[in-house]
Amino acid sequence: MKKYLTLIAIAISVVTIISGLTQVFLPAMVLKVIGADITDSTRHLFGIVGMFMALFGGMMVHAIYSTHTSKVVVFWCALQKLGAFVAVSLGVFNGLFSWMAMGVAVFDLFSGLLFLYFMKTLPSE
């Protein structure tokens, strides 16, 4: 079970890296998919968010492949995912994003909870 949990955590992290880099390099495309206004400001800010997504995804992959997976890193990556869930959900409920964006929010909620569970399976540091 632990092996599969680790593989799922890696897959989520790689998806986070890819989606973050997509936001960095193609923010207008992503904004269009989630039904947001596309302006110079939203493209710029979405690119910044994407950069941090890619960094957190990379940090998680790095932590998992380290000699000892850091519970601290996994915890902060879980908080990033849960924070993204809250932020995207608020964006949907405030009419900034279409309901399509709730798919992203639910994925982040699932990912954050899975990361917290994964953290609990790690040996004590």
N, CA, C and O atoms as a GROMACS GRO file, in nm:
protein
  500
    1MET      N    1   0.082  -0.120   0.000
    1MET     CA    2   0.000   0.000   0.000
    1MET      C    3   0.086   0.126   0.000
    1MET      O    4   0.057   0.222  -0.071
    2LYS      N    5   0.194   0.125   0.081
    2LYS     CA    6   0.283   0.241   0.092
    2LYS      C    7   0.346   0.273  -0.044
    2LYS      O    8   0.362   0.390  -0.080
    3LYS      N    9   0.381   0.167  -0.120
    3LYS     CA   10   0.441   0.187  -0.253
    3LYS      C   11   0.345   0.263  -0.345
    3LYS      O   12   0.385   0.355  -0.416
    4TYR      N   13   0.217   0.223  -0.343
    4TYR     CA   14   0.118   0.288  -0.428
    4TYR      C   15   0.090   0.430  -0.382
    4TYR      O   16   0.071   0.520  -0.465
    5LEU      N   17   0.089   0.451  -0.254
    5LEU     CA   18   0.069   0.585  -0.200
    5LEU      C   19   0.182   0.678  -0.245
    5LEU      O   20   0.159   0.793  -0.282
    6THR      N   21   0.304   0.626  -0.240
    6THR     CA   22   0.420   0.704  -0.286
    6THR      C   23   0.408   0.734  -0.435
    6THR      O   24   0.434   0.847  -0.477
    7LEU      N   25   0.367   0.636  -0.516
    7LEU     CA   26   0.352   0.658  -0.659
    7LEU      C   27   0.243   0.761  -0.689
    7LEU      O   28   0.257   0.843  -0.780
    8ILE      N   29   0.134   0.756  -0.613
    8ILE     CA   30   0.027   0.854  -0.632
    8ILE      C   31   0.076   0.994  -0.595
    8ILE      O   32   0.047   1.091  -0.665
    9ALA      N   33   0.151   1.004  -0.485
    9ALA     CA   34   0.206   1.134  -0.443
    9ALA      C   35   0.302   1.189  -0.550
    9ALA      O   36   0.302   1.309  -0.577
   10ILE      N   37   0.382   1.102  -0.609
   10ILE     CA   38   0.473   1.144  -0.716
   10ILE      C   39   0.393   1.190  -0.837
   10ILE      O   40   0.423   1.294  -0.896
   11ALA      N   41   0.292   1.113  -0.875
   11ALA     CA   42   0.209   1.149  -0.991
   11ALA      C   43   0.142   1.284  -0.971
   11ALA      O   44   0.141   1.367  -1.062
   12ILE      N   45   0.087   1.307  -0.853
   12ILE     CA   46   0.024   1.436  -0.822
   12ILE      C   47   0.127   1.548  -0.833
   12ILE      O   48   0.098   1.655  -0.887
   13SER      N   49   0.246   1.523  -0.782
   13SER     CA   50   0.351   1.625  -0.785
   13SER      C   51   0.395   1.657  -0.927
   13SER      O   52   0.419   1.773  -0.961
   14VAL      N   53   0.406   1.554  -1.011
   14VAL     CA   54   0.445   1.577  -1.151
   14VAL      C   55   0.334   1.653  -1.224
   14VAL      O   56   0.363   1.743  -1.303
   15VAL      N   57   0.208   1.618  -1.198
   15VAL     CA   58   0.096   1.693  -1.257
   15VAL      C   59   0.100   1.838  -1.212
   15VAL      O   60   0.072   1.929  -1.289
   16THR      N   61   0.135   1.859  -1.086
   16THR     CA   62   0.145   1.996  -1.033
   16THR      C   63   0.257   2.074  -1.104
   16THR      O   64   0.240   2.191  -1.136
   17ILE      N   65   0.370   2.009  -1.128
   17ILE     CA   66   0.479   2.074  -1.201
   17ILE      C   67   0.434   2.111  -1.342
   17ILE      O   68   0.454   2.224  -1.386
   18ILE      N   69   0.373   2.015  -1.411
   18ILE     CA   70   0.330   2.038  -1.550
   18ILE      C   71   0.224   2.147  -1.557
   18ILE      O   72   0.232   2.236  -1.641
   19SER      N   73   0.124   2.139  -1.469
   19SER     CA   74   0.018   2.241  -1.474
   19SER      C   75   0.072   2.378  -1.433
   19SER      O   76   0.028   2.480  -1.486
   20GLY      N   77   0.166   2.381  -1.338
   20GLY     CA   78   0.227   2.507  -1.299
   20GLY      C   79   0.306   2.569  -1.414
   20GLY      O   80   0.295   2.689  -1.439
   21LEU      N   81   0.385   2.488  -1.483
   21LEU     CA   82   0.461   2.539  -1.596
   21LEU      C   83   0.369   2.582  -1.711
   21LEU      O   84   0.400   2.677  -1.783
   22THR      N   85   0.257   2.513  -1.726
   22THR     CA   86   0.159   2.555  -1.827
   22THR      C   87   0.106   2.693  -1.793
   22THR      O   88   0.089   2.777  -1.882
   23GLN      N   89   0.078   2.717  -1.664
   23GLN     CA   90   0.031   2.850  -1.623
   23GLN      C   91   0.139   2.956  -1.643
   23GLN      O   92   0.108   3.070  -1.675
   24VAL      N   93   0.265   2.918  -1.625
   24VAL     CA   94   0.374   3.014  -1.645
   24VAL      C   95   0.384   3.054  -1.792
   24VAL      O   96   0.394   3.173  -1.824
   25PHE      N   97   0.381   2.955  -1.881
   25PHE     CA   98   0.408   2.982  -2.022
   25PHE      C   99   0.284   3.005  -2.107
   25PHE      O  100   0.293   3.067  -2.213
   26LEU      N  101   0.168   2.955  -2.063
   26LEU     CA  102   0.043   2.972  -2.139
   26LEU      C  103  -0.072   3.016  -2.047
   26LEU      O  104  -0.177   2.952  -2.044
   27PRO      N  105  -0.053   3.125  -1.972
   27PRO     CA  106  -0.156   3.163  -1.875
   27PRO      C  107  -0.290   3.195  -1.939
   27PRO      O  108  -0.394   3.163  -1.881
   28ALA      N  109  -0.291   3.256  -2.056
   28ALA     CA  110  -0.419   3.292  -2.120
   28ALA      C  111  -0.500   3.167  -2.154
   28ALA      O  112  -0.622   3.167  -2.141
   29MET      N  113  -0.431   3.061  -2.198
   29MET     CA  114  -0.501   2.937  -2.230
   29MET      C  115  -0.570   2.879  -2.106
   29MET      O  116  -0.686   2.838  -2.110
   30VAL      N  117  -0.496   2.877  -1.995
   30VAL     CA  118  -0.553   2.823  -1.871
   30VAL      C  119  -0.666   2.912  -1.822
   30VAL      O  120  -0.770   2.862  -1.779
   31LEU      N  121  -0.648   3.043  -1.827
   31LEU     CA  122  -0.753   3.136  -1.785
   31LEU      C  123  -0.880   3.116  -1.868
   31LEU      O  124  -0.991   3.122  -1.815
   32LYS      N  125  -0.864   3.091  -1.997
   32LYS     CA  126  -0.979   3.068  -2.084
   32LYS      C  127  -1.052   2.940  -2.044
   32LYS      O  128  -1.175   2.937  -2.039
   33VAL      N  129  -0.976   2.833  -2.014
   33VAL     CA  130  -1.036   2.705  -1.975
   33VAL      C  131  -1.119   2.719  -1.848
   33VAL      O  132  -1.226   2.660  -1.836
   34ILE      N  133  -1.069   2.797  -1.752
   34ILE     CA  134  -1.143   2.810  -1.625
   34ILE      C  135  -1.242   2.926  -1.627
   34ILE      O  136  -1.305   2.956  -1.526
   35GLY      N  137  -1.256   2.991  -1.742
   35GLY     CA  138  -1.358   3.095  -1.757
   35GLY      C  139  -1.328   3.226  -1.689
   35GLY      O  140  -1.419   3.295  -1.645
   36ALA      N  141  -1.200   3.260  -1.678
   36ALA     CA  142  -1.161   3.385  -1.612
   36ALA      C  143  -1.135   3.494  -1.716
   36ALA      O  144  -1.109   3.466  -1.833
   37ASP      N  145  -1.142   3.619  -1.670
   37ASP     CA  146  -1.107   3.731  -1.756
   37ASP      C  147  -0.959   3.723  -1.792
   37ASP      O  148  -0.875   3.688  -1.709
   38ILE      N  149  -0.928   3.755  -1.916
   38ILE     CA  150  -0.790   3.753  -1.962
   38ILE      C  151  -0.744   3.897  -1.986
   38ILE      O  152  -0.785   3.962  -2.082
   39THR      N  153  -0.659   3.943  -1.895
   39THR     CA  154  -0.600   4.076  -1.907
   39THR      C  155  -0.450   4.061  -1.886
   39THR      O  156  -0.401   3.954  -1.850
   40ASP      N  157  -0.378   4.168  -1.909
   40ASP     CA  158  -0.234   4.164  -1.882
   40ASP      C  159  -0.208   4.129  -1.735
   40ASP      O  160  -0.117   4.052  -1.704
   41SER      N  161  -0.288   4.185  -1.647
   41SER     CA  162  -0.271   4.160  -1.502
   41SER      C  163  -0.300   4.015  -1.466
   41SER      O  164  -0.224   3.953  -1.393
   42THR      N  165  -0.412   3.961  -1.517
   42THR     CA  166  -0.445   3.823  -1.480
   42THR      C  167  -0.344   3.726  -1.539
   42THR      O  168  -0.309   3.627  -1.475
   43ARG      N  169  -0.297   3.751  -1.660
   43ARG     CA  170  -0.194   3.664  -1.719
   43ARG      C  171  -0.068   3.668  -1.633
   43ARG      O  172  -0.009   3.564  -1.604
   44HIS      N  173  -0.027   3.787  -1.593
   44HIS     CA  174   0.095   3.800  -1.512
   44HIS      C  175   0.079   3.729  -1.377
   44HIS      O  176   0.165   3.651  -1.337
   45LEU      N  177  -0.031   3.757  -1.308
   45LEU     CA  178  -0.052   3.697  -1.176
   45LEU      C  179  -0.069   3.545  -1.185
   45LEU      O  180  -0.021   3.472  -1.099
   46PHE      N  181  -0.136   3.499  -1.289
   46PHE     CA  182  -0.153   3.355  -1.306
   46PHE      C  183  -0.019   3.288  -1.333
   46PHE      O  184   0.005   3.175  -1.288
   47GLY      N  185   0.068   3.356  -1.405
   47GLY     CA  186   0.202   3.304  -1.428
   47GLY      C  187   0.281   3.291  -1.298
   47GLY      O  188   0.354   3.194  -1.278
   48ILE      N  189   0.265   3.389  -1.210
   48ILE     CA  190   0.332   3.384  -1.080
   48ILE      C  191   0.280   3.265  -0.998
   48ILE      O  192   0.359   3.191  -0.939
   49VAL      N  193   0.150   3.249  -0.995
   49VAL     CA  194   0.091   3.135  -0.923
   49VAL      C  195   0.145   3.004  -0.980
   49VAL      O  196   0.179   2.912  -0.905
   50GLY      N  197   0.153   2.996  -1.112
   50GLY     CA  198   0.205   2.876  -1.177
   50GLY      C  199   0.348   2.846  -1.138
   50GLY      O  200   0.386   2.730  -1.120
   51MET      N  201   0.429   2.952  -1.126
   51MET     CA  202   0.568   2.933  -1.085
   51MET      C  203   0.575   2.866  -0.949
   51MET      O  204   0.652   2.772  -0.928
   52PHE      N  205   0.492   2.914  -0.854
   52PHE     CA  206   0.494   2.854  -0.721
   52PHE      C  207   0.438   2.713  -0.721
   52PHE      O  208   0.484   2.628  -0.644
   53MET      N  209   0.340   2.687  -0.805
   53MET     CA  210   0.289   2.550  -0.818
   53MET      C  211   0.402   2.457  -0.864
   53MET      O  212   0.423   2.350  -0.806
   54ALA      N  213   0.474   2.499  -0.968
   54ALA     CA  214   0.583   2.417  -1.019
   54ALA      C  215   0.690   2.396  -0.913
   54ALA      O  216   0.745   2.286  -0.900
   55LEU      N  217   0.720   2.499  -0.837
   55LEU     CA  218   0.822   2.487  -0.732
   55LEU      C  219   0.778   2.390  -0.622
   55LEU      O  220   0.858   2.308  -0.578
   56PHE      N  221   0.652   2.398  -0.579
   56PHE     CA  222   0.604   2.307  -0.474
   56PHE      C  223   0.598   2.163  -0.526
   56PHE      O  224   0.630   2.070  -0.452
   57GLY      N  225   0.556   2.146  -0.650
   57GLY     CA  226   0.555   2.012  -0.708
   57GLY      C  227   0.695   1.954  -0.714
   57GLY      O  228   0.717   1.838  -0.680
   58GLY      N  229   0.790   2.036  -0.758
   58GLY     CA  230   0.928   1.992  -0.764
   58GLY      C  231   0.986   1.961  -0.626
   58GLY      O  232   1.060   1.864  -0.609
   59MET      N  233   0.951   2.043  -0.528
   59MET     CA  234   0.997   2.020  -0.392
   59MET      C  235   0.945   1.887  -0.339
   59MET      O  236   1.017   1.814  -0.271
   60MET      N  237   0.821   1.854  -0.371
   60MET     CA  238   0.763   1.728  -0.324
   60MET      C  239   0.833   1.609  -0.389
   60MET      O  240   0.865   1.512  -0.321
   61VAL      N  241   0.857   1.616  -0.520
   61VAL     CA  242   0.928   1.507  -0.588
   61VAL      C  243   1.068   1.492  -0.527
   61VAL      O  244   1.112   1.380  -0.500
   62HIS      N  245   1.135   1.602  -0.507
   62HIS     CA  246   1.268   1.601  -0.448
   62HIS      C  247   1.265   1.536  -0.309
   62HIS      O  248   1.351   1.454  -0.276
   63ALA      N  249   1.167   1.575  -0.228
   63ALA     CA  250   1.157   1.520  -0.092
   63ALA      C  251   1.132   1.369  -0.096
   63ALA      O  252   1.191   1.294  -0.017
   64ILE      N  253   1.046   1.324  -0.185
   64ILE     CA  254   1.014   1.181  -0.192
   64ILE      C  255   1.136   1.101  -0.233
   64ILE      O  256   1.158   0.991  -0.182
   65TYR      N  257   1.216   1.154  -0.326
   65TYR     CA  258   1.333   1.081  -0.373
   65TYR      C  259   1.457   1.103  -0.288
   65TYR      O  260   1.563   1.049  -0.320
   66SER      N  261   1.446   1.182  -0.182
   66SER     CA  262   1.559   1.200  -0.091
   66SER      C  263   1.577   1.074  -0.006
   66SER      O  264   1.490   0.988  -0.001
   67THR      N  265   1.691   1.066   0.059
   67THR     CA  266   1.719   0.950   0.144
   67THR      C  267   1.610   0.934   0.250
   67THR      O  268   1.564   0.822   0.275
   68HIS      N  269   1.569   1.044   0.311
   68HIS     CA  270   1.461   1.044   0.409
   68HIS      C  271   1.360   1.150   0.367
   68HIS      O  272   1.394   1.268   0.358
   69THR      N  273   1.237   1.108   0.341
   69THR     CA  274   1.134   1.203   0.301
   69THR      C  275   1.099   1.291   0.420
   69THR      O  276   1.061   1.241   0.526
   70SER      N  277   1.112   1.419   0.402
   70SER     CA  278   1.087   1.515   0.509
   70SER      C  279   0.937   1.535   0.533
   70SER      O  280   0.863   1.573   0.443
   71LYS      N  281   0.895   1.508   0.656
   71LYS     CA  282   0.755   1.534   0.692
   71LYS      C  283   0.721   1.683   0.682
   71LYS      O  284   0.608   1.719   0.648
   72VAL      N  285   0.818   1.766   0.711
   72VAL     CA  286   0.796   1.911   0.705
   72VAL      C  287   0.764   1.953   0.562
   72VAL      O  288   0.672   2.031   0.539
   73VAL      N  289   0.839   1.903   0.466
   73VAL     CA  290   0.816   1.937   0.326
   73VAL      C  291   0.679   1.886   0.282
   73VAL      O  292   0.604   1.958   0.216
   74VAL      N  293   0.647   1.763   0.317
   74VAL     CA  294   0.517   1.706   0.279
   74VAL      C  295   0.404   1.787   0.340
   74VAL      O  296   0.303   1.812   0.275
   75PHE      N  297   0.421   1.828   0.465
   75PHE     CA  298   0.320   1.910   0.533
   75PHE      C  299   0.295   2.041   0.459
   75PHE      O  300   0.180   2.078   0.435
   76TRP      N  301   0.403   2.111   0.422
   76TRP     CA  302   0.387   2.240   0.354
   76TRP      C  303   0.332   2.222   0.212
   76TRP      O  304   0.258   2.307   0.164
   77CYS      N  305   0.366   2.114   0.148
   77CYS     CA  306   0.307   2.085   0.016
   77CYS      C  307   0.158   2.055   0.030
   77CYS      O  308   0.079   2.093  -0.056
   78ALA      N  309   0.120   1.986   0.137
   78ALA     CA  310  -0.022   1.961   0.163
   78ALA      C  311  -0.095   2.093   0.187
   78ALA      O  312  -0.205   2.112   0.136
   79LEU      N  313  -0.034   2.184   0.263
   79LEU     CA  314  -0.096   2.314   0.288
   79LEU      C  315  -0.110   2.394   0.159
   79LEU      O  316  -0.210   2.464   0.141
   80GLN      N  317  -0.012   2.384   0.069
   80GLN     CA  318  -0.022   2.453  -0.060
   80GLN      C  319  -0.144   2.402  -0.136
   80GLN      O  320  -0.219   2.480  -0.193
   81LYS      N  321  -0.162   2.270  -0.137
   81LYS     CA  322  -0.276   2.210  -0.208
   81LYS      C  323  -0.408   2.250  -0.144
   81LYS      O  324  -0.504   2.285  -0.214
   82LEU      N  325  -0.415   2.247  -0.012
   82LEU     CA  326  -0.539   2.284   0.057
   82LEU      C  327  -0.568   2.433   0.039
   82LEU      O  328  -0.683   2.473   0.024
   83GLY      N  329  -0.463   2.515   0.041
   83GLY     CA  330  -0.480   2.658   0.016
   83GLY      C  331  -0.529   2.684  -0.126
   83GLY      O  332  -0.612   2.772  -0.148
   84ALA      N  333  -0.478   2.608  -0.221
   84ALA     CA  334  -0.524   2.622  -0.360
   84ALA      C  335  -0.672   2.584  -0.371
   84ALA      O  336  -0.747   2.647  -0.444
   85PHE      N  337  -0.713   2.481  -0.298
   85PHE     CA  338  -0.855   2.441  -0.297
   85PHE      C  339  -0.942   2.557  -0.250
   85PHE      O  340  -1.043   2.590  -0.312
   86VAL      N  341  -0.902   2.619  -0.140
   86VAL     CA  342  -0.980   2.730  -0.084
   86VAL      C  343  -0.980   2.848  -0.183
   86VAL      O  344  -1.086   2.907  -0.209
   87ALA      N  345  -0.864   2.882  -0.237
   87ALA     CA  346  -0.854   2.998  -0.326
   87ALA      C  347  -0.936   2.979  -0.454
   87ALA      O  348  -1.008   3.070  -0.495
   88VAL      N  349  -0.925   2.862  -0.515
   88VAL     CA  350  -1.000   2.838  -0.639
   88VAL      C  351  -1.150   2.832  -0.610
   88VAL      O  352  -1.230   2.886  -0.686
   89SER      N  353  -1.187   2.766  -0.500
   89SER     CA  354  -1.330   2.759  -0.463
   89SER      C  355  -1.388   2.899  -0.442
   89SER      O  356  -1.497   2.929  -0.489
   90LEU      N  357  -1.314   2.984  -0.372
   90LEU     CA  358  -1.360   3.122  -0.352
   90LEU      C  359  -1.371   3.194  -0.486
   90LEU      O  360  -1.464   3.272  -0.506
   91GLY      N  361  -1.277   3.169  -0.576
   91GLY     CA  362  -1.284   3.229  -0.708
   91GLY      C  363  -1.409   3.188  -0.784
   91GLY      O  364  -1.470   3.269  -0.854
   92VAL      N  365  -1.447   3.061  -0.770
   92VAL     CA  366  -1.569   3.012  -0.836
   92VAL      C  367  -1.692   3.076  -0.771
   92VAL      O  368  -1.779   3.128  -0.840
   93PHE      N  369  -1.698   3.071  -0.639
   93PHE     CA  370  -1.816   3.123  -0.569
   93PHE      C  371  -1.832   3.275  -0.582
   93PHE      O  372  -1.942   3.328  -0.570
   94ASN      N  373  -1.721   3.344  -0.608
   94ASN     CA  374  -1.727   3.489  -0.628
   94ASN      C  375  -1.741   3.527  -0.775
   94ASN      O  376  -1.736   3.645  -0.809
   95GLY      N  377  -1.759   3.428  -0.861
   95GLY     CA  378  -1.782   3.454  -1.002
   95GLY      C  379  -1.659   3.489  -1.084
   95GLY      O  380  -1.672   3.534  -1.198
   96LEU      N  381  -1.539   3.468  -1.029
   96LEU     CA  382  -1.417   3.496  -1.103
   96LEU      C  383  -1.383   3.384  -1.201
   96LEU      O  384  -1.326   3.408  -1.307
   97PHE      N  385  -1.417   3.260  -1.164
   97PHE     CA  386  -1.392   3.143  -1.246
   97PHE      C  387  -1.523   3.071  -1.273
   97PHE      O  388  -1.619   3.084  -1.196
   98SER      N  389  -1.528   2.996  -1.382
   98SER     CA  390  -1.647   2.916  -1.411
   98SER      C  391  -1.648   2.792  -1.320
   98SER      O  392  -1.551   2.765  -1.249
   99TRP      N  393  -1.758   2.720  -1.324
   99TRP     CA  394  -1.770   2.598  -1.243
   99TRP      C  395  -1.671   2.491  -1.287
   99TRP      O  396  -1.644   2.397  -1.212
  100MET      N  397  -1.617   2.504  -1.408
  100MET     CA  398  -1.514   2.410  -1.455
  100MET      C  399  -1.393   2.410  -1.360
  100MET      O  400  -1.327   2.308  -1.344
  101ALA      N  401  -1.367   2.523  -1.299
  101ALA     CA  402  -1.252   2.534  -1.210
  101ALA      C  403  -1.269   2.452  -1.083
  101ALA      O  404  -1.171   2.424  -1.013
  102MET      N  405  -1.392   2.412  -1.052
  102MET     CA  406  -1.412   2.329  -0.932
  102MET      C  407  -1.346   2.193  -0.948
  102MET      O  408  -1.312   2.130  -0.848
  103GLY      N  409  -1.326   2.147  -1.071
  103GLY     CA  410  -1.250   2.024  -1.092
  103GLY      C  411  -1.107   2.039  -1.041
  103GLY      O  412  -1.052   1.948  -0.980
  104VAL      N  413  -1.049   2.154  -1.068
  104VAL     CA  414  -0.914   2.185  -1.019
  104VAL      C  415  -0.916   2.191  -0.866
  104VAL      O  416  -0.828   2.136  -0.800
  105ALA      N  417  -1.016   2.257  -0.811
  105ALA     CA  418  -1.026   2.271  -0.666
  105ALA      C  419  -1.039   2.135  -0.597
  105ALA      O  420  -0.973   2.109  -0.497
  106VAL      N  421  -1.124   2.050  -0.651
  106VAL     CA  422  -1.144   1.918  -0.591
  106VAL      C  423  -1.017   1.834  -0.601
  106VAL      O  424  -0.983   1.761  -0.507
  107PHE      N  425  -0.947   1.845  -0.714
  107PHE     CA  426  -0.818   1.775  -0.728
  107PHE      C  427  -0.720   1.822  -0.621
  107PHE      O  428  -0.650   1.741  -0.560
  108ASP      N  429  -0.715   1.954  -0.597
  108ASP     CA  430  -0.626   2.007  -0.495
  108ASP      C  431  -0.667   1.962  -0.354
  108ASP      O  432  -0.581   1.933  -0.271
  109LEU      N  433  -0.797   1.957  -0.328
  109LEU     CA  434  -0.844   1.908  -0.197
  109LEU      C  435  -0.802   1.763  -0.177
  109LEU      O  436  -0.745   1.728  -0.074
  110PHE      N  437  -0.829   1.679  -0.277
  110PHE     CA  438  -0.790   1.538  -0.269
  110PHE      C  439  -0.639   1.526  -0.249
  110PHE      O  440  -0.592   1.447  -0.167
  111SER      N  441  -0.562   1.605  -0.326
  111SER     CA  442  -0.416   1.599  -0.318
  111SER      C  443  -0.366   1.640  -0.180
  111SER      O  444  -0.279   1.574  -0.123
  112GLY      N  445  -0.420   1.748  -0.126
  112GLY     CA  446  -0.379   1.794   0.006
  112GLY      C  447  -0.407   1.693   0.115
  112GLY      O  448  -0.324   1.668   0.202
  113LEU      N  449  -0.525   1.633   0.110
  113LEU     CA  450  -0.561   1.530   0.209
  113LEU      C  451  -0.474   1.406   0.193
  113LEU      O  452  -0.432   1.346   0.292
  114LEU      N  453  -0.447   1.368   0.068
  114LEU     CA  454  -0.361   1.252   0.044
  114LEU      C  455  -0.220   1.279   0.094
  114LEU      O  456  -0.157   1.191   0.152
  115PHE      N  457  -0.169   1.401   0.072
  115PHE     CA  458  -0.036   1.435   0.121
  115PHE      C  459  -0.030   1.428   0.274
  115PHE      O  460   0.070   1.383   0.330
  116LEU      N  461  -0.136   1.473   0.342
  116LEU     CA  462  -0.139   1.464   0.488
  116LEU      C  463  -0.138   1.318   0.534
  116LEU      O  464  -0.069   1.283   0.630
  117TYR      N  465  -0.214   1.235   0.465
  117TYR     CA  466  -0.213   1.091   0.497
  117TYR      C  467  -0.076   1.031   0.469
  117TYR      O  468  -0.024   0.954   0.550
  118PHE      N  469  -0.017   1.067   0.356
  118PHE     CA  470   0.117   1.020   0.320
  118PHE      C  471   0.217   1.059   0.429
  118PHE      O  472   0.302   0.979   0.467
  119MET      N  473   0.206   1.180   0.479
  119MET     CA  474   0.294   1.229   0.584
  119MET      C  475   0.285   1.140   0.709
  119MET      O  476   0.385   1.110   0.773
  120LYS      N  477   0.162   1.100   0.741
  120LYS     CA  478   0.143   1.015   0.860
  120LYS      C  479   0.207   0.877   0.845
  120LYS      O  480   0.239   0.812   0.944
  121THR      N  481   0.226   0.833   0.720
  121THR     CA  482   0.286   0.701   0.697
  121THR      C  483   0.437   0.704   0.702
  121THR      O  484   0.501   0.598   0.704
  122LEU      N  485   0.495   0.823   0.704
  122LEU     CA  486   0.641   0.833   0.704
  122LEU      C  487   0.696   0.804   0.843
  122LEU      O  488   0.632   0.834   0.944
  123PRO      N  489   0.815   0.745   0.849
  123PRO     CA  490   0.877   0.718   0.981
  123PRO      C  491   0.911   0.850   1.051
  123PRO      O  492   0.929   0.954   0.987
  124SER      N  493   0.919   0.843   1.182
  124SER     CA  494   0.955   0.963   1.260
  124SER      C  495   1.094   1.008   1.223
  124SER      O  496   1.183   0.927   1.196
  125GLU      N  497   1.112   1.139   1.222
  125GLU     CA  498   1.243   1.195   1.185
  125GLU      C  499   1.337   1.197   1.303
  125GLU      O  500   1.452   1.240   1.291
   0.00000   0.00000   0.00000
